[in-house]
Amino acid sequence: FFFFKDTATTEIYTEQIVGSVRCVQETGVHGEVSIKITDLHNKRWELPEEEPFPNDQGREVYTGATDYNIELQEQPFSVRIVRESNGEILFDTSNSVFTYSDKYIEVQTIVPARKIFGLGERNYQMLLQNGIYTVNPIGLAKLENATGNGNEYGYHPMYLFQEVQSQIYSIILFRSSNPMDATIEEMEDYEDYKSINFKVVGGIIHFRCFFGNDQYPDTALKRYHEYLGRWNLPPFWSFGWHQSRWGYTSLEKFKEVYRKYDEYQIPIDTLWSDLDYMVHYIDFEIDEVEFNPKEFREFLEESKLNWVPIVDAGIDVSNTTGYLEGVKQDVFIRSSLYDDYLIGTVWPKQATFVDWFHPNATNYWKEMLAMMREKVPFNGIWVDMNEPTLFCDGECPNGGLNGTERPPSEDPYEADVPYRPGNVKLDFMTLSPYARHYNNITNLDVRSAFGHMMTKATFDYLIDAGFAQPFVLTRANFYGTGKYGNHWTGDNWANWTWMRLTVPNTMAMNLVGIPFVGGDICGFEYNTTSELCSRWTQLGVLYPFARNHNTFNGLSQEPYALDDQVLQTNLNSIRLRYSLLKYYYSLFAMNKGTGTIFKPLSFVFPTDEETYQFKPMNEQIMIGDYIMAVPILYEGEVSAKAYFPASDWYSYSNGSKVHSRKEGGTYKIVYNYLPDIVSLFVREGGLILRQDTKNVTRCFHLKKNFEIVAALRNERSRMKASGAILGIDNYSLTPETFKMCNENDCMVQIDLYIHSRQKDTIYVQFKKASRV
């Protein structure tokens, strides 16, 4: 289709407006809709529809009926999608601004919803309020206030919404990689509708629509995650407890942490290294004085601990192997201001950055990681500062290579940018937007994908090294990163506000397809307290990824480091996690790379309006569909007012019935005293499998015996509870076992019945489970 844009009222930007556009509409898998609007006469940057980015390769084309109509209007140009069954407008760009120019795009659409989620990574509540949401990764920890520039490390230009009339959930992705602002506003002509106005610097307009067909968010989310390539299943050991700190400056300090954990019999599976193990913060260079490789290998073998070191994005430009080999293979991003590699300041002072679009980049990265692993065998990799983040803007001044004088840090090209998302310079604490990649790709168009491509290259190395389930933890992320890596919520602060915000932040990352995520337990920046660390540990053992981590100049906050209350809370809470470890892992395996695990109540009870209120949505947690957690998130409190949706609910700790379906949905006071575990409740119909943790200090110590916790649901002539578990002996999957379970399914469903006429007899049925 060919259409022409009416530009009579466009006065936002003085450059020439694109006069002719091409609009291509396609229907894909599950009736998904793709609407791509490009410049008819000039080639523009488009995110490739191939690996490592989301694409339709190998996906079946949908040929069935759909419940929507697509209307394209030529003059003035607009796209409108209407749900056929009820006339609900799902997407509509008519009667709103539409600007298409070389470096500036503005497009607005109607959203038939009061409930909108998504749009980037941010420390904020789950439901998005009216305001401006920047989608542009910046390596700074911050709190969102819906006025722009609140985005942190991830790039996720998608939104999930609940349709007003049908209450069906749907998703729309703005398939871009360019910086943008998304503004949510009320619609004057539609009382229950809102609008989202996108202002994008460069690229094209490409919307992917995933229209749901029921009232459960996970139905649409599963389709979206399947399009992203499905999220990865991390190795079993990564579900265990992790201890980290910036400040473990020697192998002897590692050994001391290990001795203390062993002395108090605290379960732990992994020790992490921040920058301390490096020589002068240089990637791939292990400090062999403080971390003697031979002794390090012996320690890891004896302790049976996993080791995960950090690797930063910036490659030191001194006479090191990482730099010299990179120059040899010409794999670094080039400056737009002079004929050389771009140089920025970061931990090793001057550094340059891998151009992941270069055909040699992945092999270079594999060679460097292999060189490092020959010295000490790591079990996973932590990639950081990969937004990428600099300690200057654009390109850092002076002190260039070979004594070359560097230009001033102010990039003269910055003035050529017509719009700044979040009202922040596009090179703020990052690379110049006009740095050059292979094939003359401009950094403005692809910076948001830097961390994603770094994660993919790291994942590929671990596959080549023989890991059945590679473990990569990344700070920067992009839509589709969950296929290759996992995430933590970044440099949080040791206070109650930041602890509370890890709940909706972790839920939101589940939404965008990166479910194995968690915040730094007890807080990274500043000093924690006994009460804060105790409550945070109660909460943190529920995160999919559970790691205690803090900064070099903060108080030590290992489980044994503060006082007896913290120690006992850690012992109780970490043992709780290990008792449920195989069940938690099985929830991930059961979903086969799609859907949410750590989620709000509303995702399980979508028609209960009370679950959308602030506290039930942001301060209560569903683990799967049957376990509800009510953590204490406020200083000095020993109780929380918790909402119980209409269902029978039972205490996980003692089995007592705490709420009846007959009561409907009501609030109740839940008490919790330290050093107890967090308050957990099991919903009717749920069957939970837990294990004894006596003498368990590693995940491989867990035996094959399970205890069943069944919350029976009345079903006329019987009572029933159901659950599932991964039915294999060894959860540390070999490549062969992992392949077998992926192809043939290793899940076992367990159904427990009590018939009304045989109340003294319990029937337990085992069968092959159907994955979600």
PDB file of N, CA and C in Angstrom, residues 275-291 316 318 320 347-348 375:
ATOM      1  N   LEU A 275      34.666  -6.255  40.566  1.00  0.00           N
ATOM      2  CA  LEU A 275      35.890  -5.854  39.880  1.00  0.00           C
ATOM      3  C   LEU A 275      37.172  -6.280  40.592  1.00  0.00           C
ATOM      4  N   ASP A 276      37.071  -6.719  41.849  1.00  0.00           N
ATOM      5  CA  ASP A 276      38.244  -6.965  42.695  1.00  0.00           C
ATOM      6  C   ASP A 276      39.213  -8.006  42.147  1.00  0.00           C
ATOM      7  N   TYR A 277      38.732  -8.976  41.376  1.00  0.00           N
ATOM      8  CA  TYR A 277      39.609 -10.058  40.923  1.00  0.00           C
ATOM      9  C   TYR A 277      40.488  -9.636  39.752  1.00  0.00           C
ATOM     10  N   MET A 278      40.201  -8.454  39.159  1.00  0.00           N
ATOM     11  CA  MET A 278      40.913  -8.014  37.966  1.00  0.00           C
ATOM     12  C   MET A 278      42.218  -7.291  38.317  1.00  0.00           C
ATOM     13  N   VAL A 279      43.102  -7.210  37.340  1.00  0.00           N
ATOM     14  CA  VAL A 279      44.279  -6.340  37.420  1.00  0.00           C
ATOM     15  C   VAL A 279      43.864  -4.963  36.929  1.00  0.00           C
ATOM     16  N   HIS A 280      43.819  -4.001  37.844  1.00  0.00           N
ATOM     17  CA  HIS A 280      43.497  -2.608  37.490  1.00  0.00           C
ATOM     18  C   HIS A 280      42.187  -2.493  36.709  1.00  0.00           C
ATOM     19  N   TYR A 281      41.200  -3.292  37.061  1.00  0.00           N
ATOM     20  CA  TYR A 281      39.867  -3.253  36.438  1.00  0.00           C
ATOM     21  C   TYR A 281      39.890  -3.587  34.956  1.00  0.00           C
ATOM     22  N   ILE A 282      40.846  -4.372  34.530  1.00  0.00           N
ATOM     23  CA  ILE A 282      40.990  -4.697  33.110  1.00  0.00           C
ATOM     24  C   ILE A 282      40.317  -6.044  32.831  1.00  0.00           C
ATOM     25  N   ASP A 283      39.404  -6.052  31.880  1.00  0.00           N
ATOM     26  CA  ASP A 283      38.710  -7.284  31.498  1.00  0.00           C
ATOM     27  C   ASP A 283      39.697  -8.386  31.122  1.00  0.00           C
ATOM     28  N   PHE A 284      39.355  -9.613  31.502  1.00  0.00           N
ATOM     29  CA  PHE A 284      40.051 -10.847  31.144  1.00  0.00           C
ATOM     30  C   PHE A 284      41.389 -11.020  31.870  1.00  0.00           C
ATOM     31  N   GLU A 285      41.787 -10.035  32.690  1.00  0.00           N
ATOM     32  CA  GLU A 285      43.074 -10.083  33.391  1.00  0.00           C
ATOM     33  C   GLU A 285      42.840 -10.393  34.868  1.00  0.00           C
ATOM     34  N   ILE A 286      43.129 -11.631  35.289  1.00  0.00           N
ATOM     35  CA  ILE A 286      42.962 -12.036  36.694  1.00  0.00           C
ATOM     36  C   ILE A 286      44.196 -11.637  37.489  1.00  0.00           C
ATOM     37  N   ASP A 287      43.973 -11.037  38.654  1.00  0.00           N
ATOM     38  CA  ASP A 287      45.071 -10.681  39.559  1.00  0.00           C
ATOM     39  C   ASP A 287      45.622 -11.969  40.161  1.00  0.00           C
ATOM     40  N   GLU A 288      46.721 -12.453  39.592  1.00  0.00           N
ATOM     41  CA  GLU A 288      47.249 -13.755  39.989  1.00  0.00           C
ATOM     42  C   GLU A 288      48.030 -13.708  41.293  1.00  0.00           C
ATOM     43  N   VAL A 289      48.241 -12.525  41.836  1.00  0.00           N
ATOM     44  CA  VAL A 289      48.868 -12.409  43.150  1.00  0.00           C
ATOM     45  C   VAL A 289      47.824 -12.632  44.237  1.00  0.00           C
ATOM     46  N   GLU A 290      46.720 -11.904  44.159  1.00  0.00           N
ATOM     47  CA  GLU A 290      45.666 -12.032  45.176  1.00  0.00           C
ATOM     48  C   GLU A 290      44.748 -13.224  44.908  1.00  0.00           C
ATOM     49  N   PHE A 291      44.689 -13.659  43.652  1.00  0.00           N
ATOM     50  CA  PHE A 291      43.831 -14.793  43.286  1.00  0.00           C
ATOM     51  C   PHE A 291      44.678 -15.807  42.510  1.00  0.00           C
ATOM     52  N   ASP A 316      39.969  -1.970  28.189  1.00  0.00           N
ATOM     53  CA  ASP A 316      41.115  -1.089  28.457  1.00  0.00           C
ATOM     54  C   ASP A 316      41.986  -0.941  27.202  1.00  0.00           C
ATOM     55  N   SER A 318      45.144   0.028  27.005  1.00  0.00           N
ATOM     56  CA  SER A 318      46.593  -0.072  27.181  1.00  0.00           C
ATOM     57  C   SER A 318      47.097  -1.353  26.516  1.00  0.00           C
ATOM     58  N   THR A 320      47.277  -4.486  26.537  1.00  0.00           N
ATOM     59  CA  THR A 320      46.731  -5.711  27.115  1.00  0.00           C
ATOM     60  C   THR A 320      46.236  -6.628  26.005  1.00  0.00           C
ATOM     61  N   TRP A 347      35.862   2.239  34.270  1.00  0.00           N
ATOM     62  CA  TRP A 347      36.677   1.734  35.380  1.00  0.00           C
ATOM     63  C   TRP A 347      38.168   1.625  35.069  1.00  0.00           C
ATOM     64  N   PRO A 348      38.591   1.095  33.925  1.00  0.00           N
ATOM     65  CA  PRO A 348      40.035   1.038  33.671  1.00  0.00           C
ATOM     66  C   PRO A 348      40.576   2.352  33.103  1.00  0.00           C
ATOM     67  N   LYS A 375      42.500 -20.065  33.130  1.00  0.00           N
ATOM     68  CA  LYS A 375      43.163 -19.797  34.411  1.00  0.00           C
ATOM     69  C   LYS A 375      42.300 -20.254  35.580  1.00  0.00           C
TER      70      LYS A 375
END
